[in-house]
C-alpha cells in the first residue's frame, strides 16, 4: 500500500484518514491545530512536524482544507514536491483550482482536483462521490487511491470542471434546504400536519431524499453533531455567487440566501448542521 500525506484533519479529513488507515495505507498527517490529529495518531498515523519536505516518499498529498487560499498556502510550505501528486478534496473556486495547479507544477508536482460530495459517514464507508478534474492520465494513475474512498470516482474533465461540479452541487444543497424550509414553514402556519404534506411530496417529482434526511432536525431544532456546518455552507454559497459572476451567470437571487445564512454568524447555528437554515426562516430570526 502507498504512503499518503493528509493535510487537514477536521471532520471530513479525520474520516478520510480513518478510511485510508483501515485500507492499509501508510498515512502521514498534519493539521494547523495538532490536537485534531490525535484520533488518527492513535490509529497508527504518523504526525508531520514540519511541512517542508513532508511530501517526499509519498504517492500523493491529499488536502482537506477550508478553501482555495488556505490550500495554496499550506501546499506552498511543502516546498519541492518531487513529482508527487496533490489532490485537494476541499471546496474551492474554479479559478482558484486552476491557479493552484500552476503553483503545484511550479513546485515540480502533479495536480488532480478531487472534491467530494458526502461527509463523515460516507467517508468512513468509502462511499464518497469523488469528482476529479485534471489530466486524464494522472486520474488513471491515482484511480486505485481514489477507489479506496469512492466506489466509482468520476473524471469530469480538465482542471476546473470538478471544482465547478462541486460548487454547483453545494449550491443545490443550500437552495433545496431553503426551499424545503419555506415550504414547511407555510404548511405549519396553515395548520396542515407536516406528515400529510410529506405523503403528497414523497411520490412527486419535487421530492429529494435530503428533505427526509433533515426533517427531524428541522422540526426539533436539533442541529448538533453536524457533518456539514452552516458556516461552511455559507462560505461555499458565497464562492458560488462569486464564480457565477465571473462566468457571466446571473445569480443575484442567491444573494438574499447568503444574507439569510449570515444571520447565523455569532450564534450556535453557525457551527451546527446546515439544516439550521430552517431556524433562520422563522419570523423571529429577523430579530437576531
PDB file of N, CA and C in Angstrom, residues 249-286:
ATOM      1  N   UNK A 249     -22.913  34.409 -15.209  1.00  0.00           N
ATOM      2  CA  UNK A 249     -24.196  33.818 -14.803  1.00  0.00           C
ATOM      3  C   UNK A 249     -24.877  34.746 -13.796  1.00  0.00           C
ATOM      4  N   UNK A 250     -26.147  35.035 -14.003  1.00  0.00           N
ATOM      5  CA  UNK A 250     -26.889  35.901 -13.089  1.00  0.00           C
ATOM      6  C   UNK A 250     -27.363  35.085 -11.890  1.00  0.00           C
ATOM      7  N   UNK A 251     -26.651  35.235 -10.788  1.00  0.00           N
ATOM      8  CA  UNK A 251     -27.002  34.521  -9.559  1.00  0.00           C
ATOM      9  C   UNK A 251     -27.451  35.483  -8.469  1.00  0.00           C
ATOM     10  N   UNK A 252     -27.987  36.631  -8.878  1.00  0.00           N
ATOM     11  CA  UNK A 252     -28.398  37.652  -7.899  1.00  0.00           C
ATOM     12  C   UNK A 252     -29.444  37.130  -6.924  1.00  0.00           C
ATOM     13  N   UNK A 253     -30.278  36.215  -7.371  1.00  0.00           N
ATOM     14  CA  UNK A 253     -31.326  35.686  -6.494  1.00  0.00           C
ATOM     15  C   UNK A 253     -30.755  34.970  -5.278  1.00  0.00           C
ATOM     16  N   UNK A 254     -29.510  34.500  -5.385  1.00  0.00           N
ATOM     17  CA  UNK A 254     -28.897  33.787  -4.271  1.00  0.00           C
ATOM     18  C   UNK A 254     -28.327  34.723  -3.210  1.00  0.00           C
ATOM     19  N   UNK A 255     -28.197  36.004  -3.548  1.00  0.00           N
ATOM     20  CA  UNK A 255     -27.607  36.928  -2.586  1.00  0.00           C
ATOM     21  C   UNK A 255     -28.477  37.066  -1.336  1.00  0.00           C
ATOM     22  N   UNK A 256     -29.804  36.973  -1.513  1.00  0.00           N
ATOM     23  CA  UNK A 256     -30.693  37.005  -0.350  1.00  0.00           C
ATOM     24  C   UNK A 256     -30.495  35.800   0.544  1.00  0.00           C
ATOM     25  N   UNK A 257     -30.207  34.650  -0.063  1.00  0.00           N
ATOM     26  CA  UNK A 257     -29.957  33.446   0.722  1.00  0.00           C
ATOM     27  C   UNK A 257     -28.633  33.561   1.478  1.00  0.00           C
ATOM     28  N   UNK A 258     -27.638  34.165   0.842  1.00  0.00           N
ATOM     29  CA  UNK A 258     -26.371  34.410   1.540  1.00  0.00           C
ATOM     30  C   UNK A 258     -26.616  35.308   2.754  1.00  0.00           C
ATOM     31  N   UNK A 259     -27.420  36.346   2.565  1.00  0.00           N
ATOM     32  CA  UNK A 259     -27.739  37.259   3.676  1.00  0.00           C
ATOM     33  C   UNK A 259     -28.469  36.525   4.802  1.00  0.00           C
ATOM     34  N   UNK A 260     -29.382  35.631   4.426  1.00  0.00           N
ATOM     35  CA  UNK A 260     -30.102  34.857   5.428  1.00  0.00           C
ATOM     36  C   UNK A 260     -29.135  33.988   6.232  1.00  0.00           C
ATOM     37  N   UNK A 261     -28.222  33.319   5.543  1.00  0.00           N
ATOM     38  CA  UNK A 261     -27.246  32.464   6.223  1.00  0.00           C
ATOM     39  C   UNK A 261     -26.301  33.283   7.101  1.00  0.00           C
ATOM     40  N   UNK A 262     -26.093  34.540   6.729  1.00  0.00           N
ATOM     41  CA  UNK A 262     -25.217  35.408   7.515  1.00  0.00           C
ATOM     42  C   UNK A 262     -25.809  35.711   8.886  1.00  0.00           C
ATOM     43  N   UNK A 263     -27.130  35.581   9.026  1.00  0.00           N
ATOM     44  CA  UNK A 263     -27.770  35.781  10.334  1.00  0.00           C
ATOM     45  C   UNK A 263     -27.269  34.783  11.377  1.00  0.00           C
ATOM     46  N   UNK A 264     -26.700  33.667  10.911  1.00  0.00           N
ATOM     47  CA  UNK A 264     -26.218  32.649  11.851  1.00  0.00           C
ATOM     48  C   UNK A 264     -24.891  33.028  12.498  1.00  0.00           C
ATOM     49  N   UNK A 265     -24.178  33.981  11.889  1.00  0.00           N
ATOM     50  CA  UNK A 265     -22.875  34.378  12.433  1.00  0.00           C
ATOM     51  C   UNK A 265     -23.009  34.836  13.883  1.00  0.00           C
ATOM     52  N   UNK A 266     -22.087  34.370  14.707  1.00  0.00           N
ATOM     53  CA  UNK A 266     -22.104  34.766  16.107  1.00  0.00           C
ATOM     54  C   UNK A 266     -23.122  34.038  16.951  1.00  0.00           C
ATOM     55  N   UNK A 267     -23.788  33.026  16.369  1.00  0.00           N
ATOM     56  CA  UNK A 267     -24.765  32.220  17.105  1.00  0.00           C
ATOM     57  C   UNK A 267     -24.364  30.748  17.041  1.00  0.00           C
ATOM     58  N   UNK A 268     -24.930  29.905  17.910  1.00  0.00           N
ATOM     59  CA  UNK A 268     -24.632  28.473  17.844  1.00  0.00           C
ATOM     60  C   UNK A 268     -25.027  27.825  16.513  1.00  0.00           C
ATOM     61  N   UNK A 269     -25.925  28.464  15.765  1.00  0.00           N
ATOM     62  CA  UNK A 269     -26.371  27.901  14.495  1.00  0.00           C
ATOM     63  C   UNK A 269     -25.226  27.788  13.500  1.00  0.00           C
ATOM     64  N   UNK A 270     -24.237  28.664  13.602  1.00  0.00           N
ATOM     65  CA  UNK A 270     -23.164  28.702  12.617  1.00  0.00           C
ATOM     66  C   UNK A 270     -22.325  27.427  12.641  1.00  0.00           C
ATOM     67  N   UNK A 271     -22.112  26.894  13.834  1.00  0.00           N
ATOM     68  CA  UNK A 271     -21.328  25.663  13.956  1.00  0.00           C
ATOM     69  C   UNK A 271     -22.211  24.422  13.872  1.00  0.00           C
ATOM     70  N   UNK A 272     -23.511  24.626  13.814  1.00  0.00           N
ATOM     71  CA  UNK A 272     -24.434  23.496  13.760  1.00  0.00           C
ATOM     72  C   UNK A 272     -24.625  22.967  12.357  1.00  0.00           C
ATOM     73  N   UNK A 273     -25.386  21.903  12.252  1.00  0.00           N
ATOM     74  CA  UNK A 273     -25.703  21.316  10.951  1.00  0.00           C
ATOM     75  C   UNK A 273     -26.372  22.351  10.061  1.00  0.00           C
ATOM     76  N   UNK A 274     -26.061  22.290   8.758  1.00  0.00           N
ATOM     77  CA  UNK A 274     -26.578  23.309   7.834  1.00  0.00           C
ATOM     78  C   UNK A 274     -28.101  23.355   7.756  1.00  0.00           C
ATOM     79  N   UNK A 275     -28.771  22.307   8.234  1.00  0.00           N
ATOM     80  CA  UNK A 275     -30.236  22.355   8.277  1.00  0.00           C
ATOM     81  C   UNK A 275     -30.727  23.414   9.254  1.00  0.00           C
ATOM     82  N   UNK A 276     -29.794  24.022  10.005  1.00  0.00           N
ATOM     83  CA  UNK A 276     -30.129  25.163  10.860  1.00  0.00           C
ATOM     84  C   UNK A 276     -30.641  26.328  10.036  1.00  0.00           C
ATOM     85  N   UNK A 277     -30.484  26.268   8.740  1.00  0.00           N
ATOM     86  CA  UNK A 277     -31.090  27.258   7.852  1.00  0.00           C
ATOM     87  C   UNK A 277     -32.590  27.370   8.134  1.00  0.00           C
ATOM     88  N   UNK A 278     -33.188  26.243   8.570  1.00  0.00           N
ATOM     89  CA  UNK A 278     -34.619  26.257   8.880  1.00  0.00           C
ATOM     90  C   UNK A 278     -34.928  27.198  10.039  1.00  0.00           C
ATOM     91  N   UNK A 279     -34.026  27.290  10.999  1.00  0.00           N
ATOM     92  CA  UNK A 279     -34.242  28.208  12.120  1.00  0.00           C
ATOM     93  C   UNK A 279     -34.213  29.656  11.646  1.00  0.00           C
ATOM     94  N   UNK A 280     -33.506  29.906  10.561  1.00  0.00           N
ATOM     95  CA  UNK A 280     -33.371  31.267  10.050  1.00  0.00           C
ATOM     96  C   UNK A 280     -34.585  31.713   9.251  1.00  0.00           C
ATOM     97  N   UNK A 281     -35.397  30.757   8.789  1.00  0.00           N
ATOM     98  CA  UNK A 281     -36.600  31.139   8.047  1.00  0.00           C
ATOM     99  C   UNK A 281     -37.783  31.426   8.966  1.00  0.00           C
ATOM    100  N   UNK A 282     -37.599  31.224  10.269  1.00  0.00           N
ATOM    101  CA  UNK A 282     -38.645  31.607  11.223  1.00  0.00           C
ATOM    102  C   UNK A 282     -38.700  33.125  11.309  1.00  0.00           C
ATOM    103  N   UNK A 283     -39.876  33.683  11.503  1.00  0.00           N
ATOM    104  CA  UNK A 283     -40.052  35.133  11.547  1.00  0.00           C
ATOM    105  C   UNK A 283     -39.177  35.762  12.634  1.00  0.00           C
ATOM    106  N   UNK A 284     -38.973  35.031  13.732  1.00  0.00           N
ATOM    107  CA  UNK A 284     -38.205  35.569  14.857  1.00  0.00           C
ATOM    108  C   UNK A 284     -36.728  35.722  14.514  1.00  0.00           C
ATOM    109  N   UNK A 285     -36.254  35.040  13.456  1.00  0.00           N
ATOM    110  CA  UNK A 285     -34.850  35.103  13.103  1.00  0.00           C
ATOM    111  C   UNK A 285     -34.453  36.531  12.694  1.00  0.00           C
ATOM    112  N   UNK A 286     -35.420  37.329  12.235  1.00  0.00           N
ATOM    113  CA  UNK A 286     -35.113  38.692  11.810  1.00  0.00           C
ATOM    114  C   UNK A 286     -34.690  39.557  12.996  1.00  0.00           C
TER     115      UNK A 286
END
